[in-house]
PDB file of C-alpha atoms in Angstrom:
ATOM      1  CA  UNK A 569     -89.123 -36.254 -27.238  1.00 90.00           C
ATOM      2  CA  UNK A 570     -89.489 -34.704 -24.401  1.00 95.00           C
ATOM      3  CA  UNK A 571     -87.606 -31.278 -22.843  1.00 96.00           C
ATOM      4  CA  UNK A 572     -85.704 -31.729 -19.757  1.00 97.00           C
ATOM      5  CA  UNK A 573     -83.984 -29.042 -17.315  1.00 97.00           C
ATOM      6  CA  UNK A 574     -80.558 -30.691 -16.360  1.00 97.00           C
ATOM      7  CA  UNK A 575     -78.162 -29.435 -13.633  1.00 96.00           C
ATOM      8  CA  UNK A 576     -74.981 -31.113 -12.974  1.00 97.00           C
ATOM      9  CA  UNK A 577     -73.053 -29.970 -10.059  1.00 96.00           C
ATOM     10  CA  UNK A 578     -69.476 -30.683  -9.204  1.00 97.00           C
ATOM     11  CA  UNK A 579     -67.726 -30.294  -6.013  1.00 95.00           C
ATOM     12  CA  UNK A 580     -64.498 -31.486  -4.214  1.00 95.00           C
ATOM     13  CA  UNK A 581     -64.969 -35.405  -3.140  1.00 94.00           C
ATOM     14  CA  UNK A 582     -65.647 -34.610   1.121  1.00 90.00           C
ATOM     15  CA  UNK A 583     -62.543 -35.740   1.811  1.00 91.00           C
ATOM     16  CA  UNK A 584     -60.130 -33.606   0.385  1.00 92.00           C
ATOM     17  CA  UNK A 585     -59.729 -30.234   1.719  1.00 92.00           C
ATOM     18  CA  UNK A 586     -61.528 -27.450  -0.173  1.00 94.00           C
ATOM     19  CA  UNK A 587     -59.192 -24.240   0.699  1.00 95.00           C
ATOM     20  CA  UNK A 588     -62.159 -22.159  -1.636  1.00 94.00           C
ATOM     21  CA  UNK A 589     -64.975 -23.432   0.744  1.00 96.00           C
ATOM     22  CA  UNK A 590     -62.899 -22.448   3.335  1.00 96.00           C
ATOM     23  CA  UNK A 591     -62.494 -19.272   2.995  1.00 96.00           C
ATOM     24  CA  UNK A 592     -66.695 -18.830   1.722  1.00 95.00           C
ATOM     25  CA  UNK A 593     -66.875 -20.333   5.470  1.00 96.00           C
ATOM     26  CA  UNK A 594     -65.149 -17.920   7.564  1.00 95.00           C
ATOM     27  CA  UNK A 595     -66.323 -14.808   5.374  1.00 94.00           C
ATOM     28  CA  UNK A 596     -70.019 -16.058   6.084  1.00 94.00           C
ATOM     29  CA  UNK A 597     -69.571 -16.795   9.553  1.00 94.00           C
ATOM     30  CA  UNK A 598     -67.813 -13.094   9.244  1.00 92.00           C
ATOM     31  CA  UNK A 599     -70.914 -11.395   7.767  1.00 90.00           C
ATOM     32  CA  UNK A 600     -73.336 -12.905  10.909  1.00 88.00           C
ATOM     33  CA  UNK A 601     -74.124 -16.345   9.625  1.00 90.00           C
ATOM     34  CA  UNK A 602     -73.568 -18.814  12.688  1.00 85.00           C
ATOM     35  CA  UNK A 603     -73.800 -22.217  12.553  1.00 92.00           C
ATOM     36  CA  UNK A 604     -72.471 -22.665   9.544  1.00 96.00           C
ATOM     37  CA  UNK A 605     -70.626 -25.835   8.233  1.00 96.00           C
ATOM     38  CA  UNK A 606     -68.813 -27.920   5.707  1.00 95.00           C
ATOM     39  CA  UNK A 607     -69.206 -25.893   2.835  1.00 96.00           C
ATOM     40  CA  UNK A 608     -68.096 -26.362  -0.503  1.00 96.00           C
ATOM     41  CA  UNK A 609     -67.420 -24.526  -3.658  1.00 97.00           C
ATOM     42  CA  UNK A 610     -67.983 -26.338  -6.829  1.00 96.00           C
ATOM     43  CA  UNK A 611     -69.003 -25.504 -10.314  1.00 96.00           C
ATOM     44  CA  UNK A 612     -72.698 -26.048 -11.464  1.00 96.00           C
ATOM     45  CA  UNK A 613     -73.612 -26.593 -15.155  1.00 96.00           C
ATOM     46  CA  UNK A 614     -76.875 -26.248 -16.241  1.00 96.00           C
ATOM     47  CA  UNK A 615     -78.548 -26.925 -19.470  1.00 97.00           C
ATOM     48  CA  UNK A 616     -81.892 -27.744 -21.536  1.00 97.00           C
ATOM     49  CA  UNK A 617     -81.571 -31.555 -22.709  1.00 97.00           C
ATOM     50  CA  UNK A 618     -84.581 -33.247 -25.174  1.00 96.00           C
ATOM     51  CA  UNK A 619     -84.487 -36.748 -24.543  1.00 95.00           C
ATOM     52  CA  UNK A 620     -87.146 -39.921 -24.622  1.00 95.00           C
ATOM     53  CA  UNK A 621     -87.251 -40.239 -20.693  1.00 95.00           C
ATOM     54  CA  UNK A 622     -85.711 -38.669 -17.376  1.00 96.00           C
ATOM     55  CA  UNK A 623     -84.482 -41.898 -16.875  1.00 96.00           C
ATOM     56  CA  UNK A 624     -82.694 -41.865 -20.619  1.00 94.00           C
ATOM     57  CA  UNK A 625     -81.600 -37.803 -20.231  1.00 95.00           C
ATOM     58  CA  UNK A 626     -80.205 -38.924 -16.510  1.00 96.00           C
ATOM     59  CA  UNK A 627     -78.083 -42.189 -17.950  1.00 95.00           C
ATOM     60  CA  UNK A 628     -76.244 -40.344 -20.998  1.00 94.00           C
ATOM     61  CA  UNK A 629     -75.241 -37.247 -19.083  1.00 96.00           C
ATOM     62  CA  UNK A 630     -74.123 -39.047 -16.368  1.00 96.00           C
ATOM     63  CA  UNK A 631     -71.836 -40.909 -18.608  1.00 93.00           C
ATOM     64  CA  UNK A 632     -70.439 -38.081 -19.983  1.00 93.00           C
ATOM     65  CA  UNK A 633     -70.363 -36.485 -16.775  1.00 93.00           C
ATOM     66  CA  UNK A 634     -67.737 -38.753 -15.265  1.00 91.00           C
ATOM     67  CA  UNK A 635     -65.366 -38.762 -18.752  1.00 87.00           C
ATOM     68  CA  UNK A 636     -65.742 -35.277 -19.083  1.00 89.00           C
ATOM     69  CA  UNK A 637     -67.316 -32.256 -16.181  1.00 92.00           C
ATOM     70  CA  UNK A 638     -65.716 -34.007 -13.580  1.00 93.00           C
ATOM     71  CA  UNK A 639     -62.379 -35.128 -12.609  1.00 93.00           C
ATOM     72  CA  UNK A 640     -63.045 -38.362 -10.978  1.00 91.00           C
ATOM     73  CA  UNK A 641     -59.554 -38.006  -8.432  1.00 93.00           C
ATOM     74  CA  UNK A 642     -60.799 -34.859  -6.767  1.00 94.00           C
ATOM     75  CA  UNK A 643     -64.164 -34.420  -7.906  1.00 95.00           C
ATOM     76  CA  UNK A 644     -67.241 -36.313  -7.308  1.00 95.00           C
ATOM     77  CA  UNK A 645     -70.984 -34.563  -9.268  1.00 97.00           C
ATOM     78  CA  UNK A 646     -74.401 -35.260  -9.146  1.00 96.00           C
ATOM     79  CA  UNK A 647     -77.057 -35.312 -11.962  1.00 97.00           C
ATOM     80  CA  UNK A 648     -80.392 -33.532 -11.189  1.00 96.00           C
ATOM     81  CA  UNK A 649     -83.123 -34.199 -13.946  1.00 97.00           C
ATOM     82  CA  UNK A 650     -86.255 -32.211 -14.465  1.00 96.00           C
ATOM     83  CA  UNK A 651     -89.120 -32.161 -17.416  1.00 96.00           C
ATOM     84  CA  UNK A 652     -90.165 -28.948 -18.682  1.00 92.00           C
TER      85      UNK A 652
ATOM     86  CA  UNK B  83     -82.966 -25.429  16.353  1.00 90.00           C
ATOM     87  CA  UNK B  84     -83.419 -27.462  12.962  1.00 95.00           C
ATOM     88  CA  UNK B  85     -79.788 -28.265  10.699  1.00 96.00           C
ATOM     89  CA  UNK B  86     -80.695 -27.416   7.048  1.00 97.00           C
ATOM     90  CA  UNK B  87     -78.592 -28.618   3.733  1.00 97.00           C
ATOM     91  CA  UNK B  88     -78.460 -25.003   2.084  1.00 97.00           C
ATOM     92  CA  UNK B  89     -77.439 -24.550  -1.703  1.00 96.00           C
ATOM     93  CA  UNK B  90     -76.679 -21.442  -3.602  1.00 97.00           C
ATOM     94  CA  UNK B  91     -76.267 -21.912  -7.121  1.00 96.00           C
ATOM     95  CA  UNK B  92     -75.015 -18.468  -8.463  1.00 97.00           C
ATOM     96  CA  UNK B  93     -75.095 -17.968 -12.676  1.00 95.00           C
ATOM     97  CA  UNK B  94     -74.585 -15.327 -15.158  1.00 95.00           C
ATOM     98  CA  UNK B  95     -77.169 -13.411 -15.422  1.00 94.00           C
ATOM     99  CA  UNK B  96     -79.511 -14.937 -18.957  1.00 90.00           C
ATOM    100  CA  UNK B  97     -79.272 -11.872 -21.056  1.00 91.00           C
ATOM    101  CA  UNK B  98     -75.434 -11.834 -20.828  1.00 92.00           C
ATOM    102  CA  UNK B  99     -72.757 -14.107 -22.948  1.00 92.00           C
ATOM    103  CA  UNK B 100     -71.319 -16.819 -21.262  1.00 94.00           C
ATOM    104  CA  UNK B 101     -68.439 -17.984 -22.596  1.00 95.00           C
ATOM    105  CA  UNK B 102     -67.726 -21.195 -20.757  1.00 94.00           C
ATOM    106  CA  UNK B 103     -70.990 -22.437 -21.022  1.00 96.00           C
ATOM    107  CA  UNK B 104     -70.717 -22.132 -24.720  1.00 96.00           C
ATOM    108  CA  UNK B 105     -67.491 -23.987 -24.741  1.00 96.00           C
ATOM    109  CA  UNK B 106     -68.783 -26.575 -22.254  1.00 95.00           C
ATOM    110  CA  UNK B 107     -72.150 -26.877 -24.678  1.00 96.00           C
ATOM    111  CA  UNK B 108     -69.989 -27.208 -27.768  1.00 95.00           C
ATOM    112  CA  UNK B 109     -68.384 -30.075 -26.124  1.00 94.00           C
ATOM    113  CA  UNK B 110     -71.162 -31.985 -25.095  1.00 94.00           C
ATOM    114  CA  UNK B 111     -72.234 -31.768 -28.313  1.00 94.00           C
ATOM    115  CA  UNK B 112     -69.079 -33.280 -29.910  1.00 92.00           C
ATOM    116  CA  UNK B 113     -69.438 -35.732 -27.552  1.00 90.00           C
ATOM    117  CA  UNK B 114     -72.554 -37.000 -28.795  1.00 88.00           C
ATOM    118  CA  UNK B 115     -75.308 -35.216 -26.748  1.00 90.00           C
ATOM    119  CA  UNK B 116     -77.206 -34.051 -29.612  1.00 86.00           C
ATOM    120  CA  UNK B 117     -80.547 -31.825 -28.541  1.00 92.00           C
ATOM    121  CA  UNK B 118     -78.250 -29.457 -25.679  1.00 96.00           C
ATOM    122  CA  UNK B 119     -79.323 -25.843 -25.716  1.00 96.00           C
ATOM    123  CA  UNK B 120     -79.069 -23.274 -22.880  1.00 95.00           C
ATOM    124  CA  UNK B 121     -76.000 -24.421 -21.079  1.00 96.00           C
ATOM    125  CA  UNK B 122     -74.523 -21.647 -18.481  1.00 96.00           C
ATOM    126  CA  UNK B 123     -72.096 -22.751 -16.242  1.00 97.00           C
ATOM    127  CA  UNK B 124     -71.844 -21.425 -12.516  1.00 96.00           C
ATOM    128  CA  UNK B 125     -71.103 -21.568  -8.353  1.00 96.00           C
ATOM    129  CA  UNK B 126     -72.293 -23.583  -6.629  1.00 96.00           C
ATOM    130  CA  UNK B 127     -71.737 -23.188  -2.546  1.00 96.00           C
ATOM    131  CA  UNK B 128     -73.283 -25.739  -0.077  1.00 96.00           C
ATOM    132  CA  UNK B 129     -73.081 -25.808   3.295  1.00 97.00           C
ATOM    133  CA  UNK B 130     -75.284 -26.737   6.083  1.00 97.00           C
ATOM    134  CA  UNK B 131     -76.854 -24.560   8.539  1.00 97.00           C
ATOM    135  CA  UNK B 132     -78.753 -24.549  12.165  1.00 96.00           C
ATOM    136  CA  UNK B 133     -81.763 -22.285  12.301  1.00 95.00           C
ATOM    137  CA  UNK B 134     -85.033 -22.242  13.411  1.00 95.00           C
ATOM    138  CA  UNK B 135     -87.095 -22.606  10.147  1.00 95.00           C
ATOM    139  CA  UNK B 136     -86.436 -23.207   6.508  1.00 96.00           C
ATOM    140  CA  UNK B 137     -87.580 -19.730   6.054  1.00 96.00           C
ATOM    141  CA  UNK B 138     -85.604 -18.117   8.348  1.00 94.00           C
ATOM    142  CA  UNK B 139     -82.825 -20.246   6.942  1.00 95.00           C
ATOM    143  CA  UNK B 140     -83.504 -19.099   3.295  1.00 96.00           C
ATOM    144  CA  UNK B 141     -84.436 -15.562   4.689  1.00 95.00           C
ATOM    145  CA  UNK B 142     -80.725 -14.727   6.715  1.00 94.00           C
ATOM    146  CA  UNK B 143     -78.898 -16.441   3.206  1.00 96.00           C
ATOM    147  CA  UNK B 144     -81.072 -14.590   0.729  1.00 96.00           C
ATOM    148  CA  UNK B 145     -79.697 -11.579   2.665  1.00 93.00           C
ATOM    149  CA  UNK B 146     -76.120 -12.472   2.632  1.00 93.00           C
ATOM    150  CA  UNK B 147     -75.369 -13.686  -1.174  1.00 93.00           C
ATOM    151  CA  UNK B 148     -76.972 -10.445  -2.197  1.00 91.00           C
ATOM    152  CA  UNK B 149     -74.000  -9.203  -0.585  1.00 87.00           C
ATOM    153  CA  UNK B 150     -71.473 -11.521  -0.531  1.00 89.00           C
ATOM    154  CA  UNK B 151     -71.876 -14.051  -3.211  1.00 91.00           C
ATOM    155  CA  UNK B 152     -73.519 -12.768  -5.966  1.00 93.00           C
ATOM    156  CA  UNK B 153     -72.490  -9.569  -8.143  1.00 93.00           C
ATOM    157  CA  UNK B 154     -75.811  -8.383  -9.058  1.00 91.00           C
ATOM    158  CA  UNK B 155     -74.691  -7.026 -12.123  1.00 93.00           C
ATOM    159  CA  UNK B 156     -73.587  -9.668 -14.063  1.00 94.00           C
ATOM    160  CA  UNK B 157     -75.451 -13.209 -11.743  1.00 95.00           C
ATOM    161  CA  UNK B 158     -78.428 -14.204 -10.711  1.00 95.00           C
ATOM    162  CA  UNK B 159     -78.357 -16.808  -7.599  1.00 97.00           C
ATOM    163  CA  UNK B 160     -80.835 -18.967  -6.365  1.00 96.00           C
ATOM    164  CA  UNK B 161     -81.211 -20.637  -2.779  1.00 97.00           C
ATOM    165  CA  UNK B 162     -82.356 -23.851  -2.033  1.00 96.00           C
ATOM    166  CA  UNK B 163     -82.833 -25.118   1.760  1.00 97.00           C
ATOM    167  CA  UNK B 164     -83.663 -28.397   2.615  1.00 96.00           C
ATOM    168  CA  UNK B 165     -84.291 -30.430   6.226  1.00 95.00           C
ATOM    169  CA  UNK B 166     -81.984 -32.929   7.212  1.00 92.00           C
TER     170      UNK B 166
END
């Protein structure tokens, strides 16, 4: 077994407005950041996962991903897998 | 000037509690993810952004989630800049 740093990060699907990311927008374009945009806010979970393979760690959080971190009408995610 | 797919990933800090990731790693558990350890749950703000340089890029948003998005008491953040 093998350890693996897992991140799975959940945001808005791009096209539904994001009223959060909005307003992270205008407050950093506010504070002297041009050229910024389409941002999003959306919730990041990470976590320490032992598993056989990245490939292996990467297929059973995904499926529990999209029954469980992320509503699938408003939210889309994306797994990022990394050994330790 | 270069357009860059910045990430911010703020967390609590490791040496505090964090409730919701406890929750959220209790679940995965019951849902069969044996082998989970370490979860923290966070923010997670993307956006993209015109500069000059990825380290100017990573420089003027180090600066401004200092600020802005993280409370240093409690979070850590980390940035992430990538070409597109």
């Amino acid at each position: 077994m093998k350890e693996f740093l897992v991140r799975v990060v959940v945001e808005p699907k791009p096209e539904l407005l994001d009223p959060q990311g909005q307003a992270v927008e205008r407050a950093l374009v506010e504070l002297g950041l041009k050229n910024v945009s389409q941002t999003r806010v959306g919730k990041c979970i990470t976590f320490r996962l032992k598993a056989i393979s990245a490939s292996q760690a990467r297929q059973r959080v995904t499926e529990i991903a999209q029954k469980f971190l992320a509503n699938p009408v408003i939210e889309r995610f994306s797994v990022e897998v990394e050994e330790l």
